[in-house]
Coordinates of C-alpha atoms and ligand atoms in Angstrom, one line a residue:
M1 CA -19.0 36.7 55.6
Q2 CA -17.1 33.6 56.4
I3 CA -14.7 31.6 54.3
K4 CA -15.7 27.7 54.5
E5 CA -13.5 24.8 53.8
I6 CA -15.7 22.1 52.6
A7 CA -14.5 18.6 52.6
T8 CA -15.0 16.8 49.3
R9 CA -13.9 13.8 47.3
P10 CA -12.7 13.6 43.7
F11 CA -14.9 12.7 40.8
D12 CA -13.0 10.6 38.2
D13 CA -14.5 12.3 35.1
Q14 CA -13.2 15.8 35.3
R15 CA -10.8 15.6 32.5
P16 CA -11.3 18.7 30.2
G17 CA -11.5 18.1 26.5
T18 CA -10.4 20.8 24.0
S19 CA -13.4 22.7 24.7
G20 CA -13.4 22.4 28.5
L21 CA -15.5 20.1 30.7
R22 CA -18.8 19.3 29.1
K23 CA -21.4 17.1 30.8
K24 CA -25.0 16.7 31.4
V25 CA -26.6 19.4 33.5
S26 CA -27.5 16.5 35.9
V27 CA -23.8 15.7 36.3
F28 CA -22.9 19.4 37.2
Q29 CA -25.8 19.5 39.7
Q30 CA -24.4 16.8 41.9
P31 CA -23.2 18.1 45.2
H32 CA -19.5 19.4 44.9
Y33 CA -19.1 18.5 41.2
L34 CA -18.8 22.2 39.9
E35 CA -17.0 23.2 43.1
N36 CA -14.5 20.6 42.9
F37 CA -13.7 21.6 39.2
V38 CA -13.4 25.2 40.0
Q39 CA -11.3 24.6 42.8
S40 CA -9.1 22.5 40.7
I41 CA -8.7 25.4 38.3
F42 CA -7.7 27.9 41.0
D43 CA -5.3 25.3 42.5
S44 CA -3.6 25.0 39.1
L45 CA -3.1 28.8 38.5
D46 CA 0.0 30.8 39.2
G47 CA -0.5 34.3 40.5
L48 CA -4.3 33.9 41.3
S49 CA -3.9 35.9 44.6
G50 CA -5.0 39.4 43.9
A51 CA -5.5 38.7 40.1
T52 CA -8.3 39.8 37.9
L53 CA -10.4 37.3 36.1
V54 CA -13.3 37.4 33.6
L55 CA -16.5 35.3 34.1
G56 CA -19.6 34.8 32.0
G57 CA -21.4 32.3 29.9
D58 CA -23.7 31.5 26.9
G59 CA -26.9 31.9 29.3
R60 CA -27.9 28.3 29.2
Y61 CA -29.7 26.6 32.0
H62 CA -27.6 26.3 35.2
N63 CA -25.4 29.4 34.0
R64 CA -27.0 31.8 36.7
Q65 CA -26.4 29.3 39.5
A66 CA -22.9 28.3 38.5
I67 CA -21.8 32.0 38.1
Q68 CA -22.8 32.6 41.8
V69 CA -20.9 29.6 43.1
I70 CA -17.8 30.7 41.3
L71 CA -18.1 34.1 42.4
R72 CA -18.3 33.0 46.0
M73 CA -15.2 30.5 45.4
A74 CA -13.2 33.2 43.7
A75 CA -13.7 35.4 46.6
A76 CA -12.6 32.7 49.1
N77 CA -9.5 31.9 47.1
G78 CA -8.1 35.3 47.1
V79 CA -9.0 36.6 43.6
G80 CA -8.7 40.4 43.5
R81 CA -11.4 41.2 41.0
V82 CA -13.8 39.5 38.7
L83 CA -15.3 41.1 35.5
V84 CA -18.6 39.4 35.1
G85 CA -20.9 39.9 32.2
R86 CA -24.3 41.5 33.1
D87 CA -26.8 38.8 33.9
G88 CA -23.8 36.3 33.6
L89 CA -23.7 36.7 29.9
L90 CA -20.5 36.7 27.8
S91 CA -20.1 35.1 24.3
T92 CA -17.0 33.0 24.0
P93 CA -15.4 35.5 21.6
A94 CA -16.4 38.4 23.7
A95 CA -14.9 36.8 26.9
S96 CA -11.6 36.3 24.8
C97 CA -11.8 40.1 24.0
V98 CA -12.6 41.2 27.5
I99 CA -9.5 39.0 28.8
R100 CA -7.2 40.6 26.2
K101 CA -8.5 44.3 26.6
H102 CA -8.3 44.3 30.4
G103 CA -5.1 42.3 30.7
T104 CA -6.6 39.9 33.1
L105 CA -5.0 36.6 34.3
G106 CA -7.7 34.7 32.4
G107 CA -11.2 33.9 32.4
I108 CA -13.7 31.2 33.1
I109 CA -16.4 30.6 30.4
L110 CA -19.6 28.7 31.0
S111 CA -20.7 26.9 27.8
A112 CA -21.3 23.8 26.0
S113 CA -21.3 25.6 22.6
H114 CA -24.0 24.4 20.3
N115 CA -25.1 21.2 22.4
P116 CA -28.8 21.3 23.5
A117 CA -29.5 23.1 26.8
G118 CA -32.0 23.0 29.5
P119 CA -32.4 20.6 32.5
E120 CA -31.9 17.5 30.3
G121 CA -29.2 19.2 28.1
D122 CA -25.6 20.0 28.6
F123 CA -23.4 22.4 30.5
G124 CA -19.8 23.2 30.3
I125 CA -17.0 25.1 31.8
K126 CA -13.6 26.1 30.5
Y127 CA -10.6 28.3 31.4
N128 CA -9.0 30.7 28.9
T129 CA -5.5 32.0 29.8
A130 CA -4.2 35.6 29.5
N131 CA -3.9 35.6 25.6
G132 CA -7.7 35.1 25.6
G133 CA -7.5 31.6 24.2
P134 CA -8.5 28.2 25.6
A135 CA -5.9 26.9 28.2
P136 CA -3.1 24.7 26.7
E137 CA -3.1 20.9 27.3
A138 CA -0.5 21.5 30.2
V139 CA -2.8 23.6 32.1
T140 CA -5.9 21.4 31.4
E141 CA -3.9 18.3 32.4
A142 CA -2.8 20.1 35.6
I143 CA -6.6 20.9 36.4
Y144 CA -7.4 17.3 35.8
R145 CA -4.6 16.0 38.1
R146 CA -5.6 18.4 40.7
S147 CA -9.4 17.1 40.4
R148 CA -8.3 13.6 41.0
E149 CA -6.7 14.3 44.4
I150 CA -8.9 17.2 45.7
E151 CA -9.8 17.0 49.4
R152 CA -11.6 20.4 50.0
Y153 CA -12.5 23.6 48.5
R154 CA -13.0 27.2 49.6
I155 CA -16.3 29.1 49.2
L156 CA -17.6 32.2 51.1
E157 CA -20.9 31.8 52.8
T158 CA -23.0 34.6 51.5
A159 CA -26.1 35.4 49.5
D160 CA -26.4 35.7 45.7
L161 CA -25.1 38.9 44.1
D162 CA -27.4 41.1 42.0
L163 CA -25.8 40.8 38.6
S164 CA -28.5 42.7 36.7
R165 CA -26.9 46.1 37.0
D166 CA -23.6 47.3 35.9
G167 CA -21.1 48.7 38.4
R168 CA -18.9 47.7 41.3
Q169 CA -19.8 45.6 44.3
T170 CA -17.8 43.8 47.0
L171 CA -17.8 40.1 47.9
G172 CA -15.7 39.7 50.9
E173 CA -12.3 41.2 49.9
M174 CA -12.9 40.9 46.3
Q175 CA -14.3 43.3 43.9
V176 CA -16.9 42.1 41.5
E177 CA -17.5 44.3 38.5
V178 CA -20.6 43.8 36.5
I179 CA -20.0 44.9 33.0
D180 CA -21.9 45.4 29.8
P181 CA -21.2 42.1 28.1
V182 CA -21.3 43.7 24.6
A183 CA -19.6 46.9 25.0
D184 CA -16.0 46.0 24.7
Y185 CA -16.6 43.6 22.0
A186 CA -18.7 46.0 19.8
G187 CA -15.8 48.4 20.1
L188 CA -13.4 46.1 18.9
M189 CA -15.8 45.1 15.8
E190 CA -16.1 48.7 15.3
S191 CA -12.3 49.3 15.2
L192 CA -12.0 46.3 12.5
F193 CA -14.7 47.0 10.2
D194 CA -16.2 50.1 8.3
F195 CA -19.4 50.6 10.1
E196 CA -20.2 53.7 8.2
A197 CA -20.0 51.8 4.9
I198 CA -22.3 49.0 6.3
R199 CA -24.7 51.6 7.8
R200 CA -25.1 53.1 4.1
L201 CA -25.5 49.7 2.6
L202 CA -28.3 48.8 5.1
A203 CA -29.9 52.2 4.8
G204 CA -29.8 51.7 1.0
G205 CA -32.4 48.8 1.2
F206 CA -29.9 45.8 1.6
R207 CA -31.8 43.3 3.7
L208 CA -30.4 40.7 6.3
R209 CA -31.5 38.3 8.5
F210 CA -29.3 37.1 11.5
D211 CA -30.4 34.0 13.5
A212 CA -29.1 34.2 17.1
M213 CA -30.8 30.8 17.6
H214 CA -32.1 31.9 21.1
A215 CA -28.7 31.9 22.5
V216 CA -26.0 34.2 23.6
T217 CA -25.6 36.4 20.2
G218 CA -29.1 37.9 20.5
P219 CA -27.9 40.8 22.5
Y220 CA -24.7 41.3 20.5
A221 CA -26.8 41.4 17.4
E222 CA -29.3 43.8 18.8
E223 CA -26.6 46.2 19.9
I224 CA -24.2 45.9 16.8
L225 CA -26.6 45.1 13.8
Q226 CA -29.7 47.0 14.9
Q227 CA -28.4 50.0 17.3
R228 CA -25.0 50.7 15.7
L229 CA -25.6 49.7 12.2
G230 CA -29.4 50.5 11.8
A231 CA -30.6 47.1 10.6
P232 CA -34.3 47.6 10.7
A233 CA -36.6 45.5 13.3
G234 CA -37.4 42.3 11.8
S235 CA -33.8 41.7 10.8
L236 CA -33.1 39.4 13.8
L237 CA -34.5 36.0 14.5
H238 CA -34.7 34.3 17.8
A239 CA -32.6 37.1 19.5
T240 CA -33.9 36.5 23.0
P241 CA -31.4 34.2 24.8
L242 CA -33.5 31.5 26.5
E243 CA -32.1 28.9 29.1
D244 CA -33.1 26.0 26.9
F245 CA -32.2 27.8 23.7
G246 CA -35.9 27.4 22.7
G247 CA -35.7 23.7 22.9
G248 CA -33.5 23.9 19.6
H249 CA -30.0 22.8 18.7
P250 CA -28.1 26.1 18.1
D251 CA -25.6 24.9 15.6
P252 CA -25.6 27.1 12.5
N253 CA -25.7 24.8 9.6
L254 CA -28.2 24.0 7.0
T255 CA -29.7 21.3 9.1
Y256 CA -30.4 23.0 12.4
A257 CA -30.8 26.7 11.2
S258 CA -33.7 25.5 8.9
E259 CA -36.0 28.6 9.6
L260 CA -33.2 30.9 8.3
V261 CA -32.5 28.5 5.5
E262 CA -36.1 28.6 4.5
I263 CA -36.3 32.4 4.5
M264 CA -33.2 32.7 2.5
Y265 CA -34.3 30.1 -0.2
G266 CA -38.0 31.5 -0.3
E267 CA -39.9 34.0 -2.3
D268 CA -38.5 37.5 -1.7
A269 CA -35.4 36.1 0.1
P270 CA -33.3 38.8 1.8
D271 CA -29.7 39.7 0.4
F272 CA -28.0 38.1 3.3
G273 CA -28.4 35.6 5.9
A274 CA -26.3 34.3 8.9
A275 CA -26.4 32.4 12.1
S276 CA -24.4 31.8 15.1
D277 CA -24.2 29.0 17.6
G278 CA -24.9 28.8 21.5
D279 CA -21.7 30.6 22.6
G280 CA -21.3 32.8 19.6
D281 CA -18.2 31.4 18.1
R282 CA -19.5 29.8 14.9
N283 CA -21.1 31.2 11.9
M284 CA -23.1 30.2 8.8
I285 CA -23.0 32.7 5.8
L286 CA -26.0 32.7 3.1
G287 CA -26.7 34.8 0.2
R288 CA -30.2 34.9 -1.5
R289 CA -30.7 31.4 -2.4
F290 CA -27.0 30.8 -2.0
F291 CA -24.9 28.8 0.7
V292 CA -21.2 29.7 1.3
T293 CA -19.1 26.7 2.7
P294 CA -17.1 27.7 5.6
S295 CA -14.0 26.7 3.7
D296 CA -15.0 29.0 0.8
S297 CA -15.9 31.8 3.3
L298 CA -12.3 31.7 4.8
A299 CA -10.9 31.9 1.2
L300 CA -13.1 34.8 0.4
L301 CA -12.3 36.8 3.5
A302 CA -8.7 36.4 3.0
A303 CA -8.8 37.5 -0.6
N304 CA -11.0 40.6 0.3
A305 CA -9.5 41.4 3.6
R306 CA -7.9 44.8 2.3
L307 CA -11.3 46.1 1.8
T308 CA -11.7 46.3 5.5
P309 CA -9.9 48.9 7.8
G310 CA -8.9 46.2 10.2
Y311 CA -7.0 44.3 7.6
R312 CA -6.1 46.8 5.3
D313 CA -2.2 46.2 5.6
G314 CA -2.7 42.6 4.5
L315 CA -2.4 39.3 6.1
K316 CA 0.7 37.5 7.7
G317 CA -0.6 34.2 7.0
I318 CA -3.8 32.0 6.6
A319 CA -4.3 29.0 8.8
R320 CA -6.9 26.2 8.1
S321 CA -7.6 23.0 9.9
M322 CA -6.5 19.9 7.7
P323 CA -9.9 18.8 6.6
T324 CA -10.9 22.2 5.7
S325 CA -10.9 22.6 1.8
Q326 CA -7.6 24.0 0.1
A327 CA -9.5 27.0 -1.3
A328 CA -7.6 29.3 1.2
D329 CA -4.4 28.0 0.2
R330 CA -4.8 29.2 -3.4
V331 CA -5.5 32.6 -2.0
A332 CA -2.4 32.5 0.2
E333 CA -0.4 31.5 -2.9
K334 CA -1.6 34.3 -4.8
L335 CA -1.0 36.8 -2.1
G336 CA 2.6 35.4 -1.5
I337 CA 1.8 34.6 2.2
P338 CA 2.2 31.4 4.2
A339 CA -0.7 28.9 4.5
Y340 CA -0.9 26.5 7.5
E341 CA -2.6 23.3 7.7
T342 CA -3.1 22.3 11.4
P343 CA -4.9 19.4 13.0
T344 CA -8.7 19.9 13.7
G345 CA -9.5 22.1 16.7
W346 CA -8.9 25.8 17.4
K347 CA -5.9 25.4 20.1
F348 CA -3.6 24.8 17.0
F349 CA -4.3 28.3 15.7
G350 CA -3.3 30.1 19.0
N351 CA 0.4 29.6 18.8
L352 CA 0.4 30.8 15.1
L353 CA -1.7 33.8 16.0
D354 CA 0.4 34.7 19.2
A355 CA 3.6 34.3 17.1
G356 CA 2.2 36.8 14.5
L357 CA 2.7 33.9 11.7
A358 CA -1.0 34.0 10.7
T359 CA -3.9 36.5 10.7
L360 CA -6.8 34.7 9.7
C361 CA -7.8 31.0 10.4
G362 CA -10.7 28.8 9.9
E363 CA -12.2 25.3 10.0
E364 CA -14.8 23.7 7.7
S365 CA -17.0 23.2 10.8
F366 CA -18.3 26.8 10.6
G367 CA -15.5 28.4 12.6
T368 CA -13.6 31.4 11.4
G369 CA -11.4 33.9 13.2
S370 CA -8.5 36.1 13.3
D371 CA -5.8 37.6 15.5
H372 CA -8.3 39.9 17.1
V373 CA -9.2 37.5 19.7
R374 CA -8.2 33.9 20.3
E375 CA -11.4 32.1 19.9
K376 CA -13.5 31.6 16.5
D377 CA -15.9 34.5 16.3
G378 CA -19.4 34.4 14.7
L379 CA -20.4 37.9 14.5
W380 CA -17.0 39.0 13.5
A381 CA -17.4 36.9 10.4
V382 CA -20.8 38.2 9.8
L383 CA -19.5 41.9 10.0
F384 CA -16.5 41.0 7.9
W385 CA -18.9 39.7 5.1
L386 CA -21.1 42.9 5.5
N387 CA -18.1 45.0 5.0
I388 CA -16.9 43.1 2.0
L389 CA -20.5 43.5 0.5
A390 CA -20.6 47.2 1.4
A391 CA -17.2 47.8 -0.3
R392 CA -18.1 45.7 -3.3
G393 CA -21.6 46.7 -3.9
E394 CA -22.4 43.3 -5.6
P395 CA -24.6 40.4 -4.5
L396 CA -22.9 37.9 -2.4
E397 CA -23.5 35.1 -5.1
T398 CA -21.7 37.3 -7.7
I399 CA -18.8 37.8 -5.4
V400 CA -18.3 34.1 -4.6
R401 CA -18.7 33.2 -8.3
A402 CA -16.2 35.7 -9.4
H403 CA -13.7 34.1 -6.8
W404 CA -14.3 30.8 -8.1
R405 CA -13.7 32.1 -11.8
E406 CA -10.4 33.6 -10.6
F407 CA -9.2 30.9 -8.1
G408 CA -11.1 27.8 -9.2
R409 CA -14.0 26.2 -7.2
N410 CA -13.3 23.6 -4.5
Y411 CA -16.4 21.7 -4.4
Y412 CA -16.8 20.5 -0.8
S413 CA -18.8 18.4 1.6
R414 CA -18.6 16.5 4.8
H415 CA -20.4 13.4 5.4
D416 CA -21.0 12.4 9.1
Y417 CA -21.8 8.9 10.2
E418 CA -23.0 9.4 13.8
G419 CA -23.4 6.8 16.7
V420 CA -21.4 4.2 14.8
A421 CA -20.1 1.2 17.1
T422 CA -16.7 2.4 18.4
E423 CA -15.1 -1.0 17.2
A424 CA -16.4 -0.9 13.7
A425 CA -15.3 2.8 13.4
Q426 CA -11.8 1.9 14.8
G427 CA -11.6 -1.2 12.4
L428 CA -12.3 0.9 9.4
M429 CA -9.8 3.5 10.1
D430 CA -7.2 0.7 11.1
A431 CA -7.7 -1.1 7.7
L432 CA -7.7 1.9 5.6
R433 CA -4.5 3.2 7.4
K434 CA -2.8 -0.1 6.6
R435 CA -3.7 0.4 2.8
L436 CA -2.5 3.8 2.5
P437 CA 1.2 3.0 1.6
D438 CA 0.0 1.2 -1.6
L439 CA -2.0 4.0 -2.9
P440 CA 0.5 6.7 -4.2
G441 CA 0.7 6.6 -7.8
R442 CA -2.4 4.7 -8.4
T443 CA -5.3 5.9 -10.3
L444 CA -8.5 5.6 -8.7
G445 CA -11.9 6.6 -10.1
G446 CA -10.1 8.7 -12.6
H447 CA -7.9 10.5 -10.0
R448 CA -4.3 9.7 -9.6
V449 CA -3.2 9.4 -6.0
D450 CA -0.4 12.0 -5.0
Y451 CA 0.1 11.1 -1.3
A452 CA -1.7 9.1 1.2
D453 CA -0.9 9.4 5.0
D454 CA -2.0 9.8 8.6
F455 CA -1.7 13.4 9.1
S456 CA 0.8 14.7 11.7
Y457 CA 1.7 18.1 12.5
T458 CA 4.8 19.8 13.9
D459 CA 3.9 23.0 15.5
P460 CA 6.2 25.7 14.0
V461 CA 6.3 27.7 17.2
D462 CA 6.7 25.2 20.0
G463 CA 8.1 22.1 17.9
S464 CA 5.4 19.8 19.4
L465 CA 4.4 16.9 17.4
S466 CA 0.7 15.9 17.0
R467 CA 0.1 12.4 15.2
G468 CA -2.8 10.4 14.1
Q469 CA -4.8 13.5 13.0
G470 CA -6.8 12.0 10.2
L471 CA -6.1 9.9 7.1
R472 CA -5.6 12.1 3.8
I473 CA -5.7 10.7 0.4
G474 CA -4.6 13.6 -1.9
F475 CA -4.9 13.4 -5.7
S476 CA -2.7 15.3 -8.1
D477 CA -5.7 17.2 -9.7
G478 CA -6.4 18.9 -6.2
A479 CA -9.1 16.4 -5.2
R480 CA -8.9 14.9 -1.6
I481 CA -10.6 12.5 0.6
V482 CA -10.1 12.7 4.5
F483 CA -11.2 10.3 7.0
R484 CA -11.3 11.2 10.8
L485 CA -13.0 10.2 13.9
S486 CA -14.7 13.0 15.8
G487 CA -13.1 14.0 19.0
T488 CA -16.1 15.7 20.3
G489 CA -19.1 13.1 19.9
T490 CA -20.7 11.7 22.9
E491 CA -22.4 8.5 21.8
G492 CA -20.4 5.7 20.2
A493 CA -18.0 7.0 17.4
T494 CA -18.6 9.7 14.7
L495 CA -16.8 8.9 11.4
R496 CA -16.3 12.2 9.5
V497 CA -15.5 11.7 5.6
Y498 CA -14.4 15.1 4.0
L499 CA -14.7 15.3 0.2
E500 CA -13.2 17.7 -2.0
R501 CA -12.7 18.5 -5.7
Y502 CA -11.0 21.1 -7.6
E503 CA -12.6 22.8 -10.7
A504 CA -10.8 25.3 -12.5
D505 CA -13.1 25.5 -15.5
P506 CA -15.8 28.2 -15.0
A507 CA -18.1 26.5 -17.2
R508 CA -18.2 23.6 -15.0
Q509 CA -18.5 25.5 -11.6
D510 CA -22.2 25.4 -11.4
Q511 CA -23.1 22.0 -10.2
D512 CA -24.6 21.0 -6.9
A513 CA -21.8 19.9 -4.6
Q514 CA -23.2 16.4 -3.9
S515 CA -23.4 15.6 -7.7
A516 CA -19.9 17.1 -8.4
L517 CA -18.6 14.9 -5.7
A518 CA -20.6 11.8 -6.5
G519 CA -17.5 9.8 -8.0
L520 CA -15.3 10.7 -4.7
I521 CA -18.2 9.6 -2.5
R522 CA -18.3 6.2 -4.3
L523 CA -14.5 6.1 -4.0
A524 CA -14.5 6.8 -0.3
D525 CA -16.8 3.9 0.2
E526 CA -14.8 1.7 -1.9
L527 CA -11.6 2.5 -0.2
A528 CA -12.9 2.3 3.4
G529 CA -15.8 -0.1 3.3
I530 CA -17.9 2.3 4.9
R531 CA -21.3 0.8 4.3
E532 CA -19.9 -2.6 5.0
R533 CA -18.3 -1.8 8.1
T534 CA -20.6 0.7 9.7
G535 CA -23.8 -1.1 8.4
R536 CA -24.9 2.4 7.3
E537 CA -26.4 3.1 3.8
R538 CA -26.0 6.8 4.0
P539 CA -24.5 9.4 6.3
T540 CA -26.4 10.9 9.3
V541 CA -25.6 14.3 8.3
I542 CA -24.3 16.1 5.3
T543 CA -23.0 19.6 5.3
Ligands
LIG601 C1 -15.6 19.4 15.9 C2 -15.3 20.1 14.6 C3 -13.9 20.9 14.8 C4 -14.1 21.8 16.0 C5 -14.7 21.2 17.2 C6 -15.0 22.1 18.4 O1 -14.7 18.4 16.4 O2 -15.1 19.2 13.5 O3 -13.7 21.6 13.6 O4 -12.9 22.5 16.3 O5 -15.9 20.4 16.9 O6 -16.0 23.0 18.0 P1 -14.8 16.8 15.9 O7 -16.0 16.4 16.5 O8 -14.7 16.7 14.5 O9 -13.6 16.3 16.6
LIG602 ZN1 -19.6 27.3 19.9

């Protein structure tokens, strides 16, 4: 087996975003494209020689080919050992778990999350560091800089490895250990939640449906929900991972998980429904004919955490992204623990978790997690809910309504305007930003403006400052409107408008969210001129 040095030239589009490098599959299929980026990762890491790395992905199209290339390059670059998920599979939270459990230098995760897969779809690659979390900006910038000047990469010339059987093999001087992608993760879940109580709940006739959306969580759900917890056959939907995710869009929300939603709102609906996304880090939670907003889910997990073995001793703090509803803050206040408001994106939680300042964290965009790993975690949220349901023995809706009675309800919705002309979206934000200083003290649509600002965040751990994270208008009655431009959209700009209204009166907690928020929706349009500036009569997606 020979190490080859292959001459190459830089591509100019390899700057990783917050979720790694994401591009069309056809971009990754260009000769040297993947290799350049992988070599740039290796060149940017300290201590690579002889180190152990974790490798796996969400199983989408191009996953298998890419894994083989990365293994050959790792061997040629002096990596000591690679732990690779069987068949090249590892969910994002499971990869984080394996990195932490085995104390590896880091890991490479192949995923484009919930983006469609297949030859016409997307592919992605990201590097996670030794804490199990996404590489910080200093590392991703170093990788990008390297990719701009790369002239050659190293790769071993050899045949593909068989990754379908667990166990050790060697590739040149490097050890390759094919691991069960589920085992470490399932063990971690079993240490956090009362599996015995959940088993009893399911044995007692409680019915659940989990939708893996033909993506990576299928095998995890089979092992954990069916094998270990005894959920009967038929509890899982779309549990076989497919390279094109069955042609679907594996994003767990009311629009894309419509089959599950139909079941949960149909005749004879099960007690509990949940779904996860392409790489297993997002979650959606449903009760019988009842949707739990991700913001409420975070608040309820926090309020009930002591019912689970893993969080029995209480929480150190709760962190939420700024646009996430303030429901969790009320729980933190009652528990007497700190509440953190961070910019959008999971990376801001990592420092708080590492420093032991927060235990739970979440985003309105269907992401919830804790300090057990350094990624958001879909199945973890599902098991957390099942543990609470088993411990309380009440229907999910009853538990949520009781929470609202105690803490008040934060009606919440996000309106997305996708594919808006970039200039129009920028113009809208600029004009609104200019108006903000005039707003405090004024009464708009019956709500008195308490503060209006462009959100900035000083990281309490490293002191770094992040500006321009979204325009917030906070009202003294707890209502809030937030405007932000998406950082992950691919075509034009996506304007996100986050709407929230607080209702303390139990007699008025029963409305449909869009009606309850109608006044604020109108006000958002008046303040920002959404229809006029975007030319859109209504949002593309409402969650
Ligand atoms: C979106 C979500 C955000 C999440 C990110 C990555 O980002 O809103 O909460 O962290 O995807 O999954 P956005 O497109 O809003 O920048
Ligand atoms: Zn994801």
